[in-house]
Coordinates of C-alpha atoms in Angstrom, one line a residue:
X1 CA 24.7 -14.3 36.5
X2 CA 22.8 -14.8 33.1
X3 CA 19.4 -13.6 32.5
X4 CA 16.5 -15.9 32.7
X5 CA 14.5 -16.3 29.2
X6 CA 11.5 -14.3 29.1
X7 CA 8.4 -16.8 29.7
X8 CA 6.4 -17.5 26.3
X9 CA 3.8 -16.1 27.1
X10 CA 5.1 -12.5 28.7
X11 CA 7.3 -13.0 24.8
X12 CA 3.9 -12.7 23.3
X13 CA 2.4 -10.3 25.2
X14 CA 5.7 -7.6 24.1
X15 CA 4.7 -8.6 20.4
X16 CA 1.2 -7.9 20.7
X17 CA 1.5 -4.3 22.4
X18 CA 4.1 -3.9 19.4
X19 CA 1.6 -4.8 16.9
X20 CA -1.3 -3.1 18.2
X21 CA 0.4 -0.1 18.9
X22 CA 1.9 0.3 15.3
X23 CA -0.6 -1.7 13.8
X24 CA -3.7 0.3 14.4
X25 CA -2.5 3.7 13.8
X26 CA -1.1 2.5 10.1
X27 CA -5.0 1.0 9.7
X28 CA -6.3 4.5 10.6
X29 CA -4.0 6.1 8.0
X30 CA -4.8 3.7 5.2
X31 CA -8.2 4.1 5.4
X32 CA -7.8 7.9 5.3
X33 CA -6.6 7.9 2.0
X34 CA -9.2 6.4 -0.1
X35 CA -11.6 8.9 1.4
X36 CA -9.4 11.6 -0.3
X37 CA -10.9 10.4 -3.8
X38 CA -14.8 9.5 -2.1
X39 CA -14.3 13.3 -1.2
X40 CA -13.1 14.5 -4.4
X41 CA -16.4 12.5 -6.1
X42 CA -18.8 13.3 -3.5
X43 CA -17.8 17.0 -4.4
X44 CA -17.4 17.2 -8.3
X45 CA -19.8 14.3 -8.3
X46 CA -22.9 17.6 -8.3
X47 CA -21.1 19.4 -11.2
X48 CA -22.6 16.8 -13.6
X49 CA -21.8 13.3 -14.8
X50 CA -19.0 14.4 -17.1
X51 CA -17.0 16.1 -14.5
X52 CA -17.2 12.8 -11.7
X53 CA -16.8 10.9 -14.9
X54 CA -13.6 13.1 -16.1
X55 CA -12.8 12.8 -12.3
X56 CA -12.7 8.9 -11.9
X57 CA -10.3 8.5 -15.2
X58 CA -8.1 11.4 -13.9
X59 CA -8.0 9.9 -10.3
X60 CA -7.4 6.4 -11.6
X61 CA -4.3 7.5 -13.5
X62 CA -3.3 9.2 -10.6
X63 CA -3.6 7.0 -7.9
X64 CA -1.7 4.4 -10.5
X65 CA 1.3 6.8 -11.1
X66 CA 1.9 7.4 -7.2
X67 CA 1.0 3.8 -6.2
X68 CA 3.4 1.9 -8.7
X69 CA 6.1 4.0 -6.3
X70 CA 5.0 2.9 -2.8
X71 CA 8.6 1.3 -2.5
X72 CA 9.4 4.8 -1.6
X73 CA 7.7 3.8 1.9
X74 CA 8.7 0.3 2.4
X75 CA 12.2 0.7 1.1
X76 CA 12.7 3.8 4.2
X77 CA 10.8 1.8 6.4
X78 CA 13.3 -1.4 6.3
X79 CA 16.0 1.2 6.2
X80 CA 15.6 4.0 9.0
X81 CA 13.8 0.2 11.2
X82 CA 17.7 -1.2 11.2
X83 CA 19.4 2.2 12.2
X84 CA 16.8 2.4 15.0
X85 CA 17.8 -0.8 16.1
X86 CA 21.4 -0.5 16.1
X87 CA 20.7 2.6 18.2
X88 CA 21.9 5.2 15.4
X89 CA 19.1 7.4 14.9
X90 CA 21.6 10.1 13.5
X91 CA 22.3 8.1 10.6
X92 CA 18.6 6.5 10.9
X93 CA 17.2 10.1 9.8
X94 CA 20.0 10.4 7.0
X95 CA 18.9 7.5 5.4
X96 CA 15.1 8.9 5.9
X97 CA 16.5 12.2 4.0
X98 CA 18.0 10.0 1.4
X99 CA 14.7 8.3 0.6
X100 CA 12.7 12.0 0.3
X101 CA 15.2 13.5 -1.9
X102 CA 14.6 10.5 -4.0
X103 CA 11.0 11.0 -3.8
X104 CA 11.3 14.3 -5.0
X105 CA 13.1 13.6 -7.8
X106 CA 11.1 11.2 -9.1
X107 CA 8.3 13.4 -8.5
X108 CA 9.5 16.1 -11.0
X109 CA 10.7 13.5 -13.2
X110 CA 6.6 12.3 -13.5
X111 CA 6.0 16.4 -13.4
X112 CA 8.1 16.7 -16.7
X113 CA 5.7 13.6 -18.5
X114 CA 2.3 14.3 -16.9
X115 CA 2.0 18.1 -17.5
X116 CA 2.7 18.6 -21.2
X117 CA 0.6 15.3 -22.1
X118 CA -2.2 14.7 -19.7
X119 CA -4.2 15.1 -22.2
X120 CA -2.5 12.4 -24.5
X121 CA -2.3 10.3 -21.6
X122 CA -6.0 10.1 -21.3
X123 CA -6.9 10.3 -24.6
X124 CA -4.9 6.5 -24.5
X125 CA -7.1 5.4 -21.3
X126 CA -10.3 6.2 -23.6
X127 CA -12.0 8.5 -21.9
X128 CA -15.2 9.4 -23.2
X129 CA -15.1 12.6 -25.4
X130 CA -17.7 14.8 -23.1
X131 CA -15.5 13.3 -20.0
X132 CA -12.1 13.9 -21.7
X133 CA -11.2 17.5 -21.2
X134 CA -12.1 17.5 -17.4
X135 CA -10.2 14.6 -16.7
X136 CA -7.4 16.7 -18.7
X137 CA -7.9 19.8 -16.8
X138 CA -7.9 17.5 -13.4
X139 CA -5.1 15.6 -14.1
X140 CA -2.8 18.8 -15.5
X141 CA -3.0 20.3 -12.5
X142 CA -3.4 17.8 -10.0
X143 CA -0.1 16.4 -11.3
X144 CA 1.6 19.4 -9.6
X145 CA 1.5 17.6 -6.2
X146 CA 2.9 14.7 -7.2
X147 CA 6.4 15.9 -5.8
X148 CA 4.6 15.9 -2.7
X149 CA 2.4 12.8 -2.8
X150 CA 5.7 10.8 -3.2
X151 CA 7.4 12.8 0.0
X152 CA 4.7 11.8 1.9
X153 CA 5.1 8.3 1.2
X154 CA 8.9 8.3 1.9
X155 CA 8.1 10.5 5.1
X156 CA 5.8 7.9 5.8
X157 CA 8.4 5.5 5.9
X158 CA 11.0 7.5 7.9
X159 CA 8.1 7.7 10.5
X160 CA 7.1 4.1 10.1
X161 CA 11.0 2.9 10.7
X162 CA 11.4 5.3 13.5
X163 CA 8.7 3.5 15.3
X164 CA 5.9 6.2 15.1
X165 CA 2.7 5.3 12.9
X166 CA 0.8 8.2 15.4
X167 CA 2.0 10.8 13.8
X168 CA 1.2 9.5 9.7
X169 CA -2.6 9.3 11.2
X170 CA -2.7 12.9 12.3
X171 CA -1.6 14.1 9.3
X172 CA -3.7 11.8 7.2
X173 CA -7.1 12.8 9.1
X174 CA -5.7 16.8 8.7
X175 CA -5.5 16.3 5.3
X176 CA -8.6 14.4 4.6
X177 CA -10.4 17.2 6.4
X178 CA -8.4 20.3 4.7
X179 CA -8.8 18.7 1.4
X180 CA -12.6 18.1 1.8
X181 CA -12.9 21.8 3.0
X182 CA -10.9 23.5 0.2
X183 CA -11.8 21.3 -2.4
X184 CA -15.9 22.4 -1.3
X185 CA -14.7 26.1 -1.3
X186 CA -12.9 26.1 -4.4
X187 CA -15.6 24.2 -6.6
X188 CA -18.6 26.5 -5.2
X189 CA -17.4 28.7 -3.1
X190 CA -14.7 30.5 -6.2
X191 CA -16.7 28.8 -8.6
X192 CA -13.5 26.7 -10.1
X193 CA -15.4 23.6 -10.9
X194 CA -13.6 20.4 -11.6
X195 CA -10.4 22.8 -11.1
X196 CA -10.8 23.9 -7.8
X197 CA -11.0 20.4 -6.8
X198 CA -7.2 19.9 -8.3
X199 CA -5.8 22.7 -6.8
X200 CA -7.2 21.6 -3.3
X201 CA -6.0 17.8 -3.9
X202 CA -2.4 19.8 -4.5
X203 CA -2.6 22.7 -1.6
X204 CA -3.7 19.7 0.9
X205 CA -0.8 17.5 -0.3
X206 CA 1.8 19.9 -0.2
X207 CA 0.1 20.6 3.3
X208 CA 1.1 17.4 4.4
X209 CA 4.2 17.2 2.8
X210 CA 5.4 20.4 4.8
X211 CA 3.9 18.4 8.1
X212 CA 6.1 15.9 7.5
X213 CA 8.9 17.9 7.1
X214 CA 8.4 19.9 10.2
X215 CA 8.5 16.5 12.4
X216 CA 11.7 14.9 10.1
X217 CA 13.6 18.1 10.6
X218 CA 12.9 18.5 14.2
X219 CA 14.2 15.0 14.5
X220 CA 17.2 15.9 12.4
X221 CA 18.2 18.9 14.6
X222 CA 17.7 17.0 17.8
X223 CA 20.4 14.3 16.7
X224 CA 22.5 16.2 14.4
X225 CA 21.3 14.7 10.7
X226 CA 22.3 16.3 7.7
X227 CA 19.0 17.1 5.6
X228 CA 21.5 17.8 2.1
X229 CA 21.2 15.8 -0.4
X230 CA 24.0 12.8 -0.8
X231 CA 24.0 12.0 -4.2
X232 CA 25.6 8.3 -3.0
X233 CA 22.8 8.1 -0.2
X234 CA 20.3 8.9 -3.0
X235 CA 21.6 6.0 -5.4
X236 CA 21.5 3.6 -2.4
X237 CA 17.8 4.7 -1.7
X238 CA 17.0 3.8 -5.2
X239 CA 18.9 0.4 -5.7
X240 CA 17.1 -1.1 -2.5
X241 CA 13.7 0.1 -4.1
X242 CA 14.1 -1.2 -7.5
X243 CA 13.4 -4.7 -6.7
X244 CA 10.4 -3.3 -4.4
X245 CA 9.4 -1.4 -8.0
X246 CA 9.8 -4.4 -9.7
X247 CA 7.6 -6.7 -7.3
X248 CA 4.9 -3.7 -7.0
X249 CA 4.7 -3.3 -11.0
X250 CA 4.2 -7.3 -11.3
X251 CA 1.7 -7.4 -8.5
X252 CA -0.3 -4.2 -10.6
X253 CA 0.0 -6.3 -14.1
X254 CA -1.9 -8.7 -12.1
X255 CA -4.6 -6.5 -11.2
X256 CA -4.8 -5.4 -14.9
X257 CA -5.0 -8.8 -16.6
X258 CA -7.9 -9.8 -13.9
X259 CA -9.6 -6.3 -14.9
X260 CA -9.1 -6.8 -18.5
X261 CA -10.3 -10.6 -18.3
X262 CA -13.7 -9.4 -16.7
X263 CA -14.0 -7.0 -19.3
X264 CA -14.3 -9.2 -21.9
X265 CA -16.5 -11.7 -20.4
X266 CA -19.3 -9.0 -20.6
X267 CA -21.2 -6.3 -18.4
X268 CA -22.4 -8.5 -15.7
X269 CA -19.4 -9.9 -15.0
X270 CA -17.3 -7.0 -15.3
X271 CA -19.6 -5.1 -12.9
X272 CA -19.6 -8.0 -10.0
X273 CA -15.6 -8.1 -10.4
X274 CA -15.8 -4.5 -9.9
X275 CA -17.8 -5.0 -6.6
X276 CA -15.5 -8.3 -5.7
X277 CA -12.2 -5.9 -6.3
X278 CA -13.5 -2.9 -4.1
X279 CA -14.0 -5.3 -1.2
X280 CA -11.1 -7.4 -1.6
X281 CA -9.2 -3.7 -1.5
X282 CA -11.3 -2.7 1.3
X283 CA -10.0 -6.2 3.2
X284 CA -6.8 -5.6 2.5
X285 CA -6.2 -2.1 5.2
X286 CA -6.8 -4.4 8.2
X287 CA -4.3 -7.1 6.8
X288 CA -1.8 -4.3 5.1
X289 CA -1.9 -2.3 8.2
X290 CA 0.1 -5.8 10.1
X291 CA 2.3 -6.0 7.6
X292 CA 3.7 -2.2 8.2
X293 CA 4.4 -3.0 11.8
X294 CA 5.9 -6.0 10.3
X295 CA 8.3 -3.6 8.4
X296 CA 8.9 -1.2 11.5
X297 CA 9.4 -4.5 13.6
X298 CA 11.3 -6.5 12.0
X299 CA 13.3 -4.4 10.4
X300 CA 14.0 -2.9 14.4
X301 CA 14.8 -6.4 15.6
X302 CA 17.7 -7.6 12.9
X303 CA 19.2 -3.6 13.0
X304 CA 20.0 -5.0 16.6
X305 CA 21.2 -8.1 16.4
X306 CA 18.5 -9.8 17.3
X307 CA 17.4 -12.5 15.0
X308 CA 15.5 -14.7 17.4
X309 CA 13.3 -11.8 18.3
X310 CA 12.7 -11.2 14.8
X311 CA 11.8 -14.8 14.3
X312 CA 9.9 -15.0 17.0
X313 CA 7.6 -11.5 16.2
X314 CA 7.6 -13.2 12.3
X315 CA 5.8 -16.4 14.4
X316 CA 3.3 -13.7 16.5
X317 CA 2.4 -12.0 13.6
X318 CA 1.7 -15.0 11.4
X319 CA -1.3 -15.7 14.0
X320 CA -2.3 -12.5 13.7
X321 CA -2.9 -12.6 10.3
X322 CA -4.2 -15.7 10.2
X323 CA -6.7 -14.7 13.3
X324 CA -7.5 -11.5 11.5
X325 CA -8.2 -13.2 8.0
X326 CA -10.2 -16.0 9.6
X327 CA -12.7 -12.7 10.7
X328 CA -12.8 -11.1 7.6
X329 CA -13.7 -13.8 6.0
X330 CA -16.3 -15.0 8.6
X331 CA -17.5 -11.0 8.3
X332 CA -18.1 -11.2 4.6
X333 CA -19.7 -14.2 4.4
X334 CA -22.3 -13.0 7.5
X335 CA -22.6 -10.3 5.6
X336 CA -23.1 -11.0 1.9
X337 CA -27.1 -10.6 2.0
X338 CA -26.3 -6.9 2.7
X339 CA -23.3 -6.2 1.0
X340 CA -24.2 -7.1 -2.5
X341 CA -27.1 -4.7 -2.7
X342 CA -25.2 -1.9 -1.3
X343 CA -23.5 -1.8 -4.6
X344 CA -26.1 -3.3 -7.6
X345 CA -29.9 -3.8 -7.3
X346 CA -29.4 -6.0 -10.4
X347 CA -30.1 -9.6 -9.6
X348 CA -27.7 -10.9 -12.8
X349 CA -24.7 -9.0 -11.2
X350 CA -25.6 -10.1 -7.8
X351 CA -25.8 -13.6 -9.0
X352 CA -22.6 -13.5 -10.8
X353 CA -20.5 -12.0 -7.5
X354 CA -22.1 -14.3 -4.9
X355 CA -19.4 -17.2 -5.9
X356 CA -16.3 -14.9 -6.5
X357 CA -17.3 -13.5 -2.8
X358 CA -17.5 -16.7 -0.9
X359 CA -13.7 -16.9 -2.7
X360 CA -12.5 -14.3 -1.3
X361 CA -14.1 -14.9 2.0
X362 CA -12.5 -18.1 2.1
X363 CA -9.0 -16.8 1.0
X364 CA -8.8 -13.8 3.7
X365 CA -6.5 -16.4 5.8
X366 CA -4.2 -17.4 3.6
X367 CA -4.4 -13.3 2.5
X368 CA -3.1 -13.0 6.3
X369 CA -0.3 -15.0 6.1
X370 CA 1.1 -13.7 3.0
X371 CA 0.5 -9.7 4.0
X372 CA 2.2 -10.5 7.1
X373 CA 5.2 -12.2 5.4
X374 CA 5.4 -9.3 2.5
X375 CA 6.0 -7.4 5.6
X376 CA 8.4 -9.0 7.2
X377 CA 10.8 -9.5 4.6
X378 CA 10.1 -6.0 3.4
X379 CA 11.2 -5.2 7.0
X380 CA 14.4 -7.4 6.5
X381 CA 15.5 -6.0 3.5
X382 CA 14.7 -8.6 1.4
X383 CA 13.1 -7.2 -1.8
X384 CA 15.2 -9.2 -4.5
X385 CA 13.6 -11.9 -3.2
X386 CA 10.4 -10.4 -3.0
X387 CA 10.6 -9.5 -6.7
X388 CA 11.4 -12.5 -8.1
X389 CA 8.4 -14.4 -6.2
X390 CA 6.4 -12.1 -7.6
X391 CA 7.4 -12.1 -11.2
X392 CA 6.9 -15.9 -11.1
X393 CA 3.9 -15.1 -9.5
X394 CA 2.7 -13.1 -12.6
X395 CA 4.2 -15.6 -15.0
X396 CA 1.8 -18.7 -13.7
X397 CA -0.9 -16.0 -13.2
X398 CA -1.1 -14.8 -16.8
X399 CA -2.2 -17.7 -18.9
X400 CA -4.2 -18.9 -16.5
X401 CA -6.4 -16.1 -16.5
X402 CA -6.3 -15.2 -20.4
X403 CA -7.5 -18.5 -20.9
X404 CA -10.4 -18.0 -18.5
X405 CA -13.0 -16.2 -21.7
X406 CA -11.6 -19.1 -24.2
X407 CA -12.4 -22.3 -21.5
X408 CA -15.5 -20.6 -20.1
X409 CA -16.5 -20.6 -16.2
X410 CA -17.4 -17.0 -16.1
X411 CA -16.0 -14.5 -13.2
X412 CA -15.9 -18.1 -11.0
X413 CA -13.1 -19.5 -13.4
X414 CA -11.4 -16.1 -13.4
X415 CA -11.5 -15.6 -9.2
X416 CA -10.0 -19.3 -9.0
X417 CA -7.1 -18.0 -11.0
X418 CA -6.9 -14.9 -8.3
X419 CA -7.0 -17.7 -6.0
X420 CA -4.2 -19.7 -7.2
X421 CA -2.1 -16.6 -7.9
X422 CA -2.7 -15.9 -3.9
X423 CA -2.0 -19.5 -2.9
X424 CA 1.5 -18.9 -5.1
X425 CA 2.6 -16.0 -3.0
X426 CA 2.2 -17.8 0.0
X427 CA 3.8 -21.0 -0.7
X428 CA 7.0 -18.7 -2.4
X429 CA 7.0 -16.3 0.7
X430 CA 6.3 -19.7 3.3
X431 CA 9.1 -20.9 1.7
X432 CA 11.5 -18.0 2.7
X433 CA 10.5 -17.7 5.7
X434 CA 10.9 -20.8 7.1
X435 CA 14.6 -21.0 5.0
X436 CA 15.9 -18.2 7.7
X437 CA 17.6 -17.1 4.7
X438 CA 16.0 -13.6 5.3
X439 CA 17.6 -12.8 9.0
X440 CA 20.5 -10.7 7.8
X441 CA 21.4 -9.2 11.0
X442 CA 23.3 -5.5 11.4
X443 CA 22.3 -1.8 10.9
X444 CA 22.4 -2.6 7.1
X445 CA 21.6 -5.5 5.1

């Protein structure tokens, strides 16, 4: 006797606890990690307007250097999500060890660039000369935790594929609250100034590295995982993240040539698109926190041979995006008469954001769609794919947007471009989705 389908709407009700269950948790973590560097300005921010000055490049270059490897998460996630669901947690785990040895690998390989010539390296960015040799000081010793910064994202991942986005939370609100309290004592308490705020950034990542640890190893023991390093492991954790490198480095040159574009088009401008970029970044937690229980999903649902499932939580989470980006948008646009003068009591920059805003307000939909279906096919392995939509992505982008301060239109002009550019990736990742090309079914892809 066969089993009768599952009714449609008892299908969507499984893919909605799955969502909200990972979904939420991931939000929660996101948002604890900008609050790291609002903690680390609200702190050094009394020390004087040099240090938060020296502070802000230091933390820019940073942030840059441990973003530009975020493949170190979705990569493990895709990975350890397939071994889940071919029921092999043993090897599941491996492959989550695979991914942190890479991590820390490439974190003394940035050690061995950032610590001899931090200050070169922001000498380059141009910080100011009374700014310069804080941001040296912060960034020479803050560079000591990258090792660990990049752990935690590939532990992050391990979790994140392993079904758990609980535990990434706890440790991200421990650490928010152990770096706030060290960084506090160290700066006044010991009286290390812009220092002591380093060496607290790097004792509260390593913290959370070792948290991770504790969980990965527990789970390791419990199922019998090596934790050595496999050199062939290793290489395999790095091929299936250099097209994820690739896609994130193009998606960054993006965010660049829009940032060097308002520059040039003068003060106002480059103020409001400073305003329009923090709370198109802010957006983007509730959307990016679908797309990692897209990866963990997904990723579950083909490692078990199970592509209608997949297909089918694709389909679910596509209206969640799209329900979630129809909010946001309806939220900023409510709440435009407040939001501008949170940042800027000048009227010019108000003026000059108002139209870029609406923009984005209207765009949080089709932002929806296309952070859910980065995740997906992050969660299916697919990051060729993902790399070259991206690439063509920033090759249409480009011109567009250079030619924005020679044809004129202002920050308007240059926010249609960012429009276009969105409305790119989501006819390129639309495209894949619907081909089916992506549901590569079996523990690996």
């Amino acid at each position: 006797m066969t089993e009768a389908p599952a009714k449609p709407r008892a299908v969507r009700r499984r893919h909605d606890r799955e969502i909200v269950t990972l979904a939420v948790p991931a939000f929660g973590a996101l948002v604890a990690e900008p609050l790291f560097v609002m903690a680390d300005s609200a702190i050094v921010g009394h020390l004087g307007t040099a240090q938060l000055a020296g502070l802000g490049v230091a933390s820019a270059l940073l942030t840059t250097a441990v973003s530009v490897f975020v493949f170190l998460a979705y990569a493990t996630t895709a990975a350890v999500a397939r071994r889940v669901g071919a029921g092999d947690f043993q090897t599941a785990i491996r492959q989550g060890m695979d991914g942190i040895w890479l991590a820390l690998l490439i974190g003394v390989a940035v050690i061995t660039i950032a610590l001899p010539f931090s200050g070169d390296i922001v000498d380059l960015v141009g910080a100011s000369p009374t700014a310069a040799p804080y941001a040296t000081t912060y960034l020479r010793i803050s560079s000591l935790g990258i090792p660990a910064m990049l752990m935690v994202l590939a532990a992050t991942g391990v979790l994140r594929g392993l079904q758990d986005t609980n535990t990434p939370l706890y440790v991200a609100v421990a650490g928010f609250i152990a770096n706030a309290g060290l960084n506090a004592g160290l700066v006044y308490g010991v009286g290390l100034g812009i220092a002591g705020s380093a060496w607290g950034t790097v004792i509260a990542q390593c913290s959370m590295a070792a948290a991770y640890l504790t969980v990965i190893v527990r789970g390791a023991r419990r199922h019998g995982a090596s934790l050595r390093p496999d050199i062939t492991g290793i290489l395999a954790s790095a091929q299936a993240g250099l097209p994820l490198l690739v896609r994130t480095l193009s998606l960054r040159a993006i965010l660049v040539i829009a940032t060097a574009v308002a520059a040039r088009l003068g003060d106002a401008d480059m103020a409001a698109h400073q305003i329009i970029l923090s709370l198109w970044s802010l957006l983007a937690f509730a959307l990016d926190a679908i797309a990692i229980a897209g990866q963990a999903i997904i990723g579950r649902y083909l490692g078990s041979d199970d592509p209608q499932g997949a297909r089918e939580a694709c389909r679910r989470m596509i209206q969640w995006g799209i329900t979630t980006g129809v909010g946001l948008g309806l939220l900023v646009v409510a709440a435009r008469p407040l939001v501008l003068p949170l940042f800027t009591s000048d009227p010019v920059v108000t003026d000059t954001a108002l139209p870029a805003l609406l923009m984005v307000a209207l765009l949080q939909p089709v932002c929806g769609i296309v952070f859910v279906l980065d995740g997906v096919l992050m969660g299916a392995g697919d990051g060729p794919y993902l790399a070259w939509a991206m690439v063509v992505t920033l090759a249409v982008f480009a011109p567009m947007a250079l030619l924005v301060p020679v044809v004129g239109g202002g920050l308007t002009a240059l926010w249609t471009a960012m429009t276009l550019m969105m409305t790119i990736r989501l006819l390129t990742l639309w495209r894949r989705a619907r081909s089916g090309h992506w549901l590569v079914t079996g523990a690996t892809r």
